[in-house]
Short mmCIF file of N, CA, C and O in Angstrom, two decimals:
data_model
loop_
_atom_site.label_atom_id
_atom_site.label_comp_id
_atom_site.label_asym_id
_atom_site.label_seq_id
_atom_site.Cartn_x
_atom_site.Cartn_y
_atom_site.Cartn_z
N MET A 8 51.42 131.42 -69.91
CA MET A 8 51.72 132.82 -70.07
C MET A 8 53.20 133.01 -70.31
O MET A 8 54.01 132.41 -69.63
N ALA A 9 53.51 133.89 -71.18
CA ALA A 9 54.91 134.19 -71.44
C ALA A 9 55.46 135.05 -70.31
O ALA A 9 54.75 135.90 -69.78
N PRO A 10 56.72 134.85 -69.93
CA PRO A 10 57.31 135.65 -68.86
C PRO A 10 57.24 137.14 -69.11
O PRO A 10 57.16 137.93 -68.18
N ALA A 11 57.27 137.57 -70.36
CA ALA A 11 57.27 138.99 -70.66
C ALA A 11 55.96 139.66 -70.22
O ALA A 11 55.94 140.84 -69.93
N THR A 12 54.86 138.91 -70.19
CA THR A 12 53.59 139.53 -69.82
C THR A 12 53.50 139.82 -68.34
O THR A 12 52.70 140.63 -67.93
N LEU A 13 54.34 139.18 -67.53
CA LEU A 13 54.31 139.41 -66.09
C LEU A 13 55.30 140.48 -65.64
O LEU A 13 55.30 140.86 -64.49
N GLN A 14 56.13 140.96 -66.55
CA GLN A 14 57.12 141.97 -66.18
C GLN A 14 56.41 143.26 -65.78
O GLN A 14 55.46 143.69 -66.43
N GLY A 15 56.86 143.84 -64.71
CA GLY A 15 56.30 145.10 -64.26
C GLY A 15 55.06 144.94 -63.40
O GLY A 15 54.59 145.89 -62.81
N ALA A 16 54.52 143.75 -63.32
CA ALA A 16 53.34 143.53 -62.48
C ALA A 16 53.79 143.34 -61.04
O ALA A 16 54.69 142.56 -60.77
N GLU A 17 53.22 144.09 -60.16
CA GLU A 17 53.57 143.96 -58.75
C GLU A 17 52.58 143.03 -58.07
O GLU A 17 51.38 143.17 -58.22
N ARG A 18 53.11 142.12 -57.32
CA ARG A 18 52.25 141.19 -56.58
C ARG A 18 52.45 141.46 -55.11
O ARG A 18 53.55 141.33 -54.59
N THR A 19 51.39 141.86 -54.46
CA THR A 19 51.47 142.14 -53.03
C THR A 19 50.39 141.36 -52.33
O THR A 19 49.36 141.00 -52.91
N GLU A 20 50.62 141.10 -51.06
CA GLU A 20 49.64 140.41 -50.24
C GLU A 20 48.48 141.32 -49.88
O GLU A 20 47.41 140.89 -49.54
N ALA A 21 48.69 142.62 -49.94
CA ALA A 21 47.67 143.57 -49.52
C ALA A 21 46.84 144.10 -50.69
O ALA A 21 46.36 145.21 -50.65
N SER A 22 46.71 143.33 -51.75
CA SER A 22 45.92 143.81 -52.88
C SER A 22 44.45 143.86 -52.49
O SER A 22 43.96 143.02 -51.75
N PRO A 23 43.74 144.86 -52.97
CA PRO A 23 42.33 145.00 -52.59
C PRO A 23 41.50 143.85 -53.16
O PRO A 23 41.68 143.46 -54.30
N ALA A 24 40.63 143.33 -52.33
CA ALA A 24 39.77 142.22 -52.75
C ALA A 24 38.59 142.78 -53.53
O ALA A 24 38.13 143.89 -53.29
N MET A 25 38.11 142.00 -54.46
CA MET A 25 36.92 142.40 -55.21
C MET A 25 35.72 142.30 -54.28
O MET A 25 35.61 141.37 -53.51
N GLU A 26 34.86 143.28 -54.36
CA GLU A 26 33.68 143.26 -53.51
C GLU A 26 32.65 142.30 -54.07
O GLU A 26 32.41 142.27 -55.27
N ASP A 27 32.05 141.53 -53.20
CA ASP A 27 31.02 140.58 -53.58
C ASP A 27 29.71 141.06 -52.99
O ASP A 27 29.54 141.03 -51.77
N PRO A 28 28.77 141.50 -53.82
CA PRO A 28 27.52 142.01 -53.26
C PRO A 28 26.71 140.95 -52.53
O PRO A 28 25.90 141.28 -51.69
N GLY A 29 26.94 139.67 -52.80
CA GLY A 29 26.19 138.61 -52.14
C GLY A 29 26.81 138.15 -50.84
O GLY A 29 26.21 137.40 -50.09
N ALA A 30 28.02 138.60 -50.55
CA ALA A 30 28.71 138.16 -49.34
C ALA A 30 28.16 138.89 -48.13
O ALA A 30 27.82 140.06 -48.19
N ARG A 31 28.07 138.17 -47.03
CA ARG A 31 27.64 138.78 -45.78
C ARG A 31 28.84 139.48 -45.17
O ARG A 31 29.91 138.91 -45.08
N THR A 32 28.63 140.70 -44.73
CA THR A 32 29.74 141.50 -44.26
C THR A 32 29.92 141.46 -42.75
O THR A 32 30.94 141.85 -42.25
N THR A 33 28.92 141.01 -42.02
CA THR A 33 29.02 141.02 -40.58
C THR A 33 29.68 139.75 -40.07
O THR A 33 29.57 138.70 -40.67
N GLU A 34 30.38 139.88 -38.96
CA GLU A 34 30.98 138.72 -38.32
C GLU A 34 29.92 137.86 -37.67
O GLU A 34 29.97 136.66 -37.71
N GLN A 35 28.95 138.51 -37.04
CA GLN A 35 27.88 137.79 -36.34
C GLN A 35 26.82 137.37 -37.36
O GLN A 35 26.45 138.13 -38.24
N TRP A 36 26.33 136.16 -37.23
CA TRP A 36 25.30 135.65 -38.11
C TRP A 36 23.97 136.30 -37.76
O TRP A 36 23.56 136.31 -36.61
N SER A 37 23.29 136.87 -38.74
CA SER A 37 21.96 137.40 -38.48
C SER A 37 21.01 136.68 -39.43
O SER A 37 21.08 136.86 -40.65
N PRO A 38 20.15 135.84 -38.89
CA PRO A 38 19.30 134.99 -39.72
C PRO A 38 18.16 135.76 -40.39
O PRO A 38 17.67 136.75 -39.87
N THR A 39 17.77 135.25 -41.55
CA THR A 39 16.57 135.74 -42.21
C THR A 39 15.38 135.16 -41.44
O THR A 39 15.54 134.21 -40.68
N PRO A 40 14.17 135.69 -41.66
CA PRO A 40 13.00 135.11 -40.97
C PRO A 40 12.81 133.62 -41.27
O PRO A 40 12.44 132.85 -40.39
N GLU A 41 13.09 133.21 -42.51
CA GLU A 41 12.96 131.79 -42.87
C GLU A 41 14.00 130.95 -42.13
O GLU A 41 13.71 129.85 -41.67
N GLU A 42 15.22 131.47 -42.04
CA GLU A 42 16.27 130.73 -41.34
C GLU A 42 15.98 130.67 -39.84
O GLU A 42 16.26 129.65 -39.20
N LEU A 43 15.41 131.72 -39.31
CA LEU A 43 15.06 131.72 -37.89
C LEU A 43 14.00 130.68 -37.58
O LEU A 43 14.09 129.96 -36.59
N ALA A 44 12.99 130.58 -38.46
CA ALA A 44 11.96 129.55 -38.29
C ALA A 44 12.56 128.16 -38.41
O ALA A 44 12.22 127.26 -37.63
N SER A 45 13.46 127.99 -39.36
CA SER A 45 14.12 126.70 -39.54
C SER A 45 14.99 126.37 -38.33
O SER A 45 15.03 125.22 -37.88
N LEU A 46 15.66 127.37 -37.80
CA LEU A 46 16.50 127.17 -36.61
C LEU A 46 15.65 126.69 -35.44
O LEU A 46 16.00 125.74 -34.74
N ARG A 47 14.51 127.32 -35.23
CA ARG A 47 13.62 126.92 -34.14
C ARG A 47 13.10 125.51 -34.33
O ARG A 47 13.03 124.73 -33.37
N THR A 48 12.75 125.16 -35.56
CA THR A 48 12.27 123.81 -35.85
C THR A 48 13.37 122.79 -35.60
O THR A 48 13.12 121.73 -35.02
N THR A 49 14.58 123.11 -36.02
CA THR A 49 15.71 122.21 -35.82
C THR A 49 15.99 122.02 -34.34
O THR A 49 16.20 120.89 -33.88
N VAL A 50 15.96 123.10 -33.57
CA VAL A 50 16.19 123.01 -32.12
C VAL A 50 15.14 122.12 -31.48
O VAL A 50 15.46 121.23 -30.67
N ALA A 51 13.88 122.31 -31.85
CA ALA A 51 12.80 121.50 -31.28
C ALA A 51 12.98 120.02 -31.62
O ALA A 51 12.81 119.14 -30.78
N ARG A 52 13.34 119.75 -32.87
CA ARG A 52 13.53 118.36 -33.31
C ARG A 52 14.69 117.71 -32.56
O ARG A 52 14.61 116.56 -32.14
N LEU A 53 15.78 118.46 -32.38
CA LEU A 53 16.95 117.89 -31.72
C LEU A 53 16.76 117.76 -30.21
O LEU A 53 17.33 116.87 -29.59
N LYS A 54 15.97 118.64 -29.62
CA LYS A 54 15.65 118.49 -28.20
C LYS A 54 14.88 117.19 -27.97
O LYS A 54 15.10 116.49 -26.99
N ALA A 55 13.99 116.87 -28.91
CA ALA A 55 13.22 115.63 -28.81
C ALA A 55 14.11 114.41 -29.09
O ALA A 55 13.95 113.36 -28.46
N ALA A 56 15.05 114.54 -30.00
CA ALA A 56 15.92 113.42 -30.36
C ALA A 56 16.98 113.15 -29.30
O ALA A 56 17.44 112.01 -29.14
N TYR A 57 17.40 114.19 -28.58
CA TYR A 57 18.44 114.07 -27.56
C TYR A 57 17.95 114.66 -26.24
O TYR A 57 18.44 115.71 -25.80
N PRO A 58 16.98 113.99 -25.59
CA PRO A 58 16.43 114.54 -24.34
C PRO A 58 17.44 114.58 -23.19
O PRO A 58 17.27 115.34 -22.25
N GLU A 59 18.49 113.77 -23.28
CA GLU A 59 19.50 113.75 -22.21
C GLU A 59 20.45 114.94 -22.27
O GLU A 59 21.20 115.19 -21.34
N VAL A 60 20.41 115.70 -23.37
CA VAL A 60 21.28 116.86 -23.53
C VAL A 60 20.51 118.10 -23.09
O VAL A 60 19.32 118.27 -23.41
N ASP A 61 21.18 118.98 -22.35
CA ASP A 61 20.59 120.22 -21.87
C ASP A 61 20.07 121.05 -23.05
O ASP A 61 20.72 121.13 -24.10
N ALA A 62 18.90 121.68 -22.87
CA ALA A 62 18.28 122.47 -23.94
C ALA A 62 19.20 123.61 -24.39
O ALA A 62 19.27 123.91 -25.59
N GLY A 63 19.89 124.23 -23.47
CA GLY A 63 20.82 125.30 -23.83
C GLY A 63 21.97 124.82 -24.69
O GLY A 63 22.41 125.51 -25.61
N THR A 64 22.42 123.60 -24.41
CA THR A 64 23.50 123.01 -25.21
C THR A 64 23.02 122.72 -26.63
O THR A 64 23.74 122.97 -27.60
N VAL A 65 21.79 122.22 -26.74
CA VAL A 65 21.22 121.95 -28.07
C VAL A 65 21.12 123.26 -28.86
O VAL A 65 21.53 123.33 -30.03
N GLU A 66 20.59 124.29 -28.24
CA GLU A 66 20.45 125.58 -28.92
C GLU A 66 21.80 126.14 -29.34
O GLU A 66 21.96 126.63 -30.46
N ALA A 67 22.78 126.06 -28.46
CA ALA A 67 24.12 126.57 -28.78
C ALA A 67 24.75 125.77 -29.92
O ALA A 67 25.41 126.34 -30.79
N THR A 68 24.53 124.47 -29.93
CA THR A 68 25.08 123.62 -30.98
C THR A 68 24.47 123.96 -32.33
O THR A 68 25.17 124.07 -33.34
N VAL A 69 23.15 124.15 -32.35
CA VAL A 69 22.47 124.49 -33.60
C VAL A 69 22.91 125.88 -34.08
O VAL A 69 23.19 126.07 -35.27
N ARG A 70 22.99 126.83 -33.17
CA ARG A 70 23.43 128.19 -33.57
C ARG A 70 24.85 128.15 -34.12
O ARG A 70 25.17 128.83 -35.10
N ALA A 71 25.72 127.38 -33.49
CA ALA A 71 27.10 127.27 -33.98
C ALA A 71 27.14 126.63 -35.36
O ALA A 71 27.93 127.05 -36.22
N ALA A 72 26.29 125.64 -35.59
CA ALA A 72 26.24 125.00 -36.90
C ALA A 72 25.76 125.98 -37.96
O ALA A 72 26.33 126.06 -39.05
N TYR A 73 24.71 126.74 -37.65
CA TYR A 73 24.23 127.75 -38.59
C TYR A 73 25.31 128.81 -38.82
O TYR A 73 25.52 129.26 -39.94
N ASP A 74 25.97 129.21 -37.75
CA ASP A 74 27.01 130.23 -37.86
C ASP A 74 28.16 129.78 -38.74
O ASP A 74 28.78 130.59 -39.43
N SER A 75 28.44 128.49 -38.75
CA SER A 75 29.54 127.99 -39.58
C SER A 75 29.25 128.14 -41.07
O SER A 75 30.16 128.12 -41.88
N PHE A 76 27.98 128.33 -41.42
CA PHE A 76 27.59 128.52 -42.82
C PHE A 76 27.22 129.97 -43.11
O PHE A 76 26.57 130.25 -44.11
N ARG A 77 27.63 130.91 -42.27
CA ARG A 77 27.19 132.30 -42.42
C ARG A 77 27.64 132.93 -43.73
O ARG A 77 27.02 133.85 -44.21
N GLN A 78 28.72 132.45 -44.32
CA GLN A 78 29.20 133.02 -45.57
C GLN A 78 28.81 132.21 -46.79
O GLN A 78 29.26 132.50 -47.89
N ALA A 79 27.95 131.24 -46.60
CA ALA A 79 27.51 130.42 -47.74
C ALA A 79 26.70 131.28 -48.70
O ALA A 79 25.82 132.03 -48.29
N ARG A 80 27.00 131.18 -49.94
CA ARG A 80 26.28 131.98 -50.94
C ARG A 80 24.91 131.37 -51.24
O ARG A 80 23.95 132.09 -51.43
N VAL A 81 24.87 130.07 -51.33
CA VAL A 81 23.60 129.37 -51.57
C VAL A 81 23.02 129.03 -50.22
O VAL A 81 23.53 128.18 -49.50
N ARG A 82 21.96 129.70 -49.83
CA ARG A 82 21.38 129.57 -48.50
C ARG A 82 20.34 128.46 -48.41
O ARG A 82 19.95 128.06 -47.33
N LYS A 83 19.92 127.94 -49.55
CA LYS A 83 18.84 126.96 -49.58
C LYS A 83 19.12 125.73 -48.74
O LYS A 83 18.23 125.19 -48.09
N TYR A 84 20.35 125.24 -48.75
CA TYR A 84 20.69 123.98 -48.10
C TYR A 84 21.28 124.17 -46.70
O TYR A 84 21.61 123.19 -46.04
N VAL A 85 21.41 125.39 -46.24
CA VAL A 85 22.00 125.65 -44.93
C VAL A 85 21.22 124.94 -43.81
O VAL A 85 21.84 124.33 -42.94
N PRO A 86 19.88 124.99 -43.79
CA PRO A 86 19.17 124.29 -42.71
C PRO A 86 19.48 122.79 -42.64
O PRO A 86 19.68 122.24 -41.56
N ILE A 87 19.55 122.15 -43.79
CA ILE A 87 19.84 120.72 -43.83
C ILE A 87 21.26 120.44 -43.35
O ILE A 87 21.49 119.55 -42.52
N LEU A 88 22.20 121.21 -43.86
CA LEU A 88 23.59 121.02 -43.48
C LEU A 88 23.83 121.33 -42.01
O LEU A 88 24.56 120.62 -41.32
N ALA A 89 23.18 122.39 -41.52
CA ALA A 89 23.33 122.75 -40.11
C ALA A 89 22.74 121.68 -39.20
O ALA A 89 23.30 121.36 -38.16
N GLU A 90 21.59 121.12 -39.59
CA GLU A 90 21.00 120.07 -38.76
C GLU A 90 21.87 118.83 -38.74
O GLU A 90 22.08 118.22 -37.69
N ARG A 91 22.42 118.46 -39.87
CA ARG A 91 23.31 117.29 -39.90
C ARG A 91 24.55 117.51 -39.04
O ARG A 91 24.98 116.62 -38.31
N ARG A 92 25.12 118.70 -39.13
CA ARG A 92 26.30 119.01 -38.32
C ARG A 92 25.95 118.99 -36.83
O ARG A 92 26.70 118.49 -36.00
N SER A 93 24.77 119.52 -36.49
CA SER A 93 24.33 119.54 -35.10
C SER A 93 24.10 118.13 -34.58
O SER A 93 24.50 117.80 -33.46
N ARG A 94 23.45 117.29 -35.37
CA ARG A 94 23.20 115.90 -34.96
C ARG A 94 24.51 115.16 -34.71
O ARG A 94 24.64 114.42 -33.76
N LYS A 95 25.47 115.41 -35.59
CA LYS A 95 26.77 114.74 -35.45
C LYS A 95 27.45 115.18 -34.15
O LYS A 95 28.00 114.37 -33.41
N SER A 96 27.41 116.48 -33.86
CA SER A 96 28.03 117.00 -32.63
C SER A 96 27.33 116.47 -31.39
O SER A 96 27.98 116.08 -30.42
N LEU A 97 26.00 116.48 -31.41
CA LEU A 97 25.25 116.01 -30.24
C LEU A 97 25.43 114.51 -30.02
O LEU A 97 25.54 114.05 -28.88
N ALA A 98 25.48 113.76 -31.11
CA ALA A 98 25.70 112.32 -30.99
C ALA A 98 27.07 112.04 -30.40
O ALA A 98 27.23 111.15 -29.56
N ALA A 99 28.06 112.82 -30.80
CA ALA A 99 29.41 112.65 -30.24
C ALA A 99 29.42 113.01 -28.76
O ALA A 99 30.11 112.38 -27.96
N ALA A 100 28.63 114.00 -28.38
CA ALA A 100 28.59 114.43 -26.98
C ALA A 100 27.98 113.37 -26.07
O ALA A 100 28.39 113.21 -24.93
N VAL A 101 26.98 112.64 -26.60
CA VAL A 101 26.35 111.62 -25.77
C VAL A 101 26.94 110.24 -26.01
O VAL A 101 26.57 109.28 -25.35
N GLY A 102 27.85 110.14 -26.97
CA GLY A 102 28.53 108.88 -27.22
C GLY A 102 27.72 107.86 -28.00
O GLY A 102 27.85 106.67 -27.80
N SER A 103 26.89 108.34 -28.92
CA SER A 103 26.11 107.42 -29.75
C SER A 103 26.34 107.74 -31.22
O SER A 103 26.96 108.74 -31.56
N ALA A 104 25.82 106.87 -32.07
CA ALA A 104 25.90 107.11 -33.51
C ALA A 104 24.90 108.20 -33.88
O ALA A 104 23.83 108.28 -33.29
N PRO A 105 25.25 109.05 -34.85
CA PRO A 105 24.31 110.10 -35.24
C PRO A 105 23.01 109.51 -35.77
O PRO A 105 23.02 108.55 -36.53
N ASP A 106 21.91 110.08 -35.34
CA ASP A 106 20.59 109.67 -35.81
C ASP A 106 20.23 110.56 -36.99
O ASP A 106 19.80 111.69 -36.82
N VAL A 107 20.47 110.06 -38.21
CA VAL A 107 20.24 110.86 -39.40
C VAL A 107 18.83 110.60 -39.89
O VAL A 107 18.48 109.50 -40.27
N VAL A 108 18.04 111.65 -39.91
CA VAL A 108 16.64 111.56 -40.35
C VAL A 108 16.59 111.72 -41.84
O VAL A 108 17.18 112.62 -42.41
N GLY A 109 15.87 110.84 -42.51
CA GLY A 109 15.65 110.95 -43.95
C GLY A 109 16.82 110.50 -44.79
O GLY A 109 16.82 110.71 -45.98
N ASP A 110 17.80 109.88 -44.24
CA ASP A 110 18.94 109.39 -44.99
C ASP A 110 18.69 107.93 -45.33
O ASP A 110 18.77 107.07 -44.47
N ALA A 111 18.40 107.65 -46.58
CA ALA A 111 18.02 106.29 -47.00
C ALA A 111 19.20 105.52 -47.58
O ALA A 111 19.12 104.92 -48.62
N ARG A 112 20.33 105.54 -46.90
CA ARG A 112 21.48 104.79 -47.41
C ARG A 112 21.45 103.38 -46.96
O ARG A 112 21.11 102.92 -46.00
#
């Protein structure tokens, strides 16, 4: 860009952001019915995989993982990503390697 095209343009930190109709506006994560069912399935699976961890801790870990993706535009992969993040956190809490289901590496 030529310097002349930027003359007179004001750059401020407080410029209004463009509204995104797909963005979630709430701070708190509110799951869709499909995500809620997936969350329950994930919690049940992780309770079985980590029986030494308190059930409340497993639920909190899964909710935190889902919450970390609350602004994701593509929601299709959130359950998979949240479960992987939860497994990694729970494995670190019990001091073992993460048990990754379905990872054929």
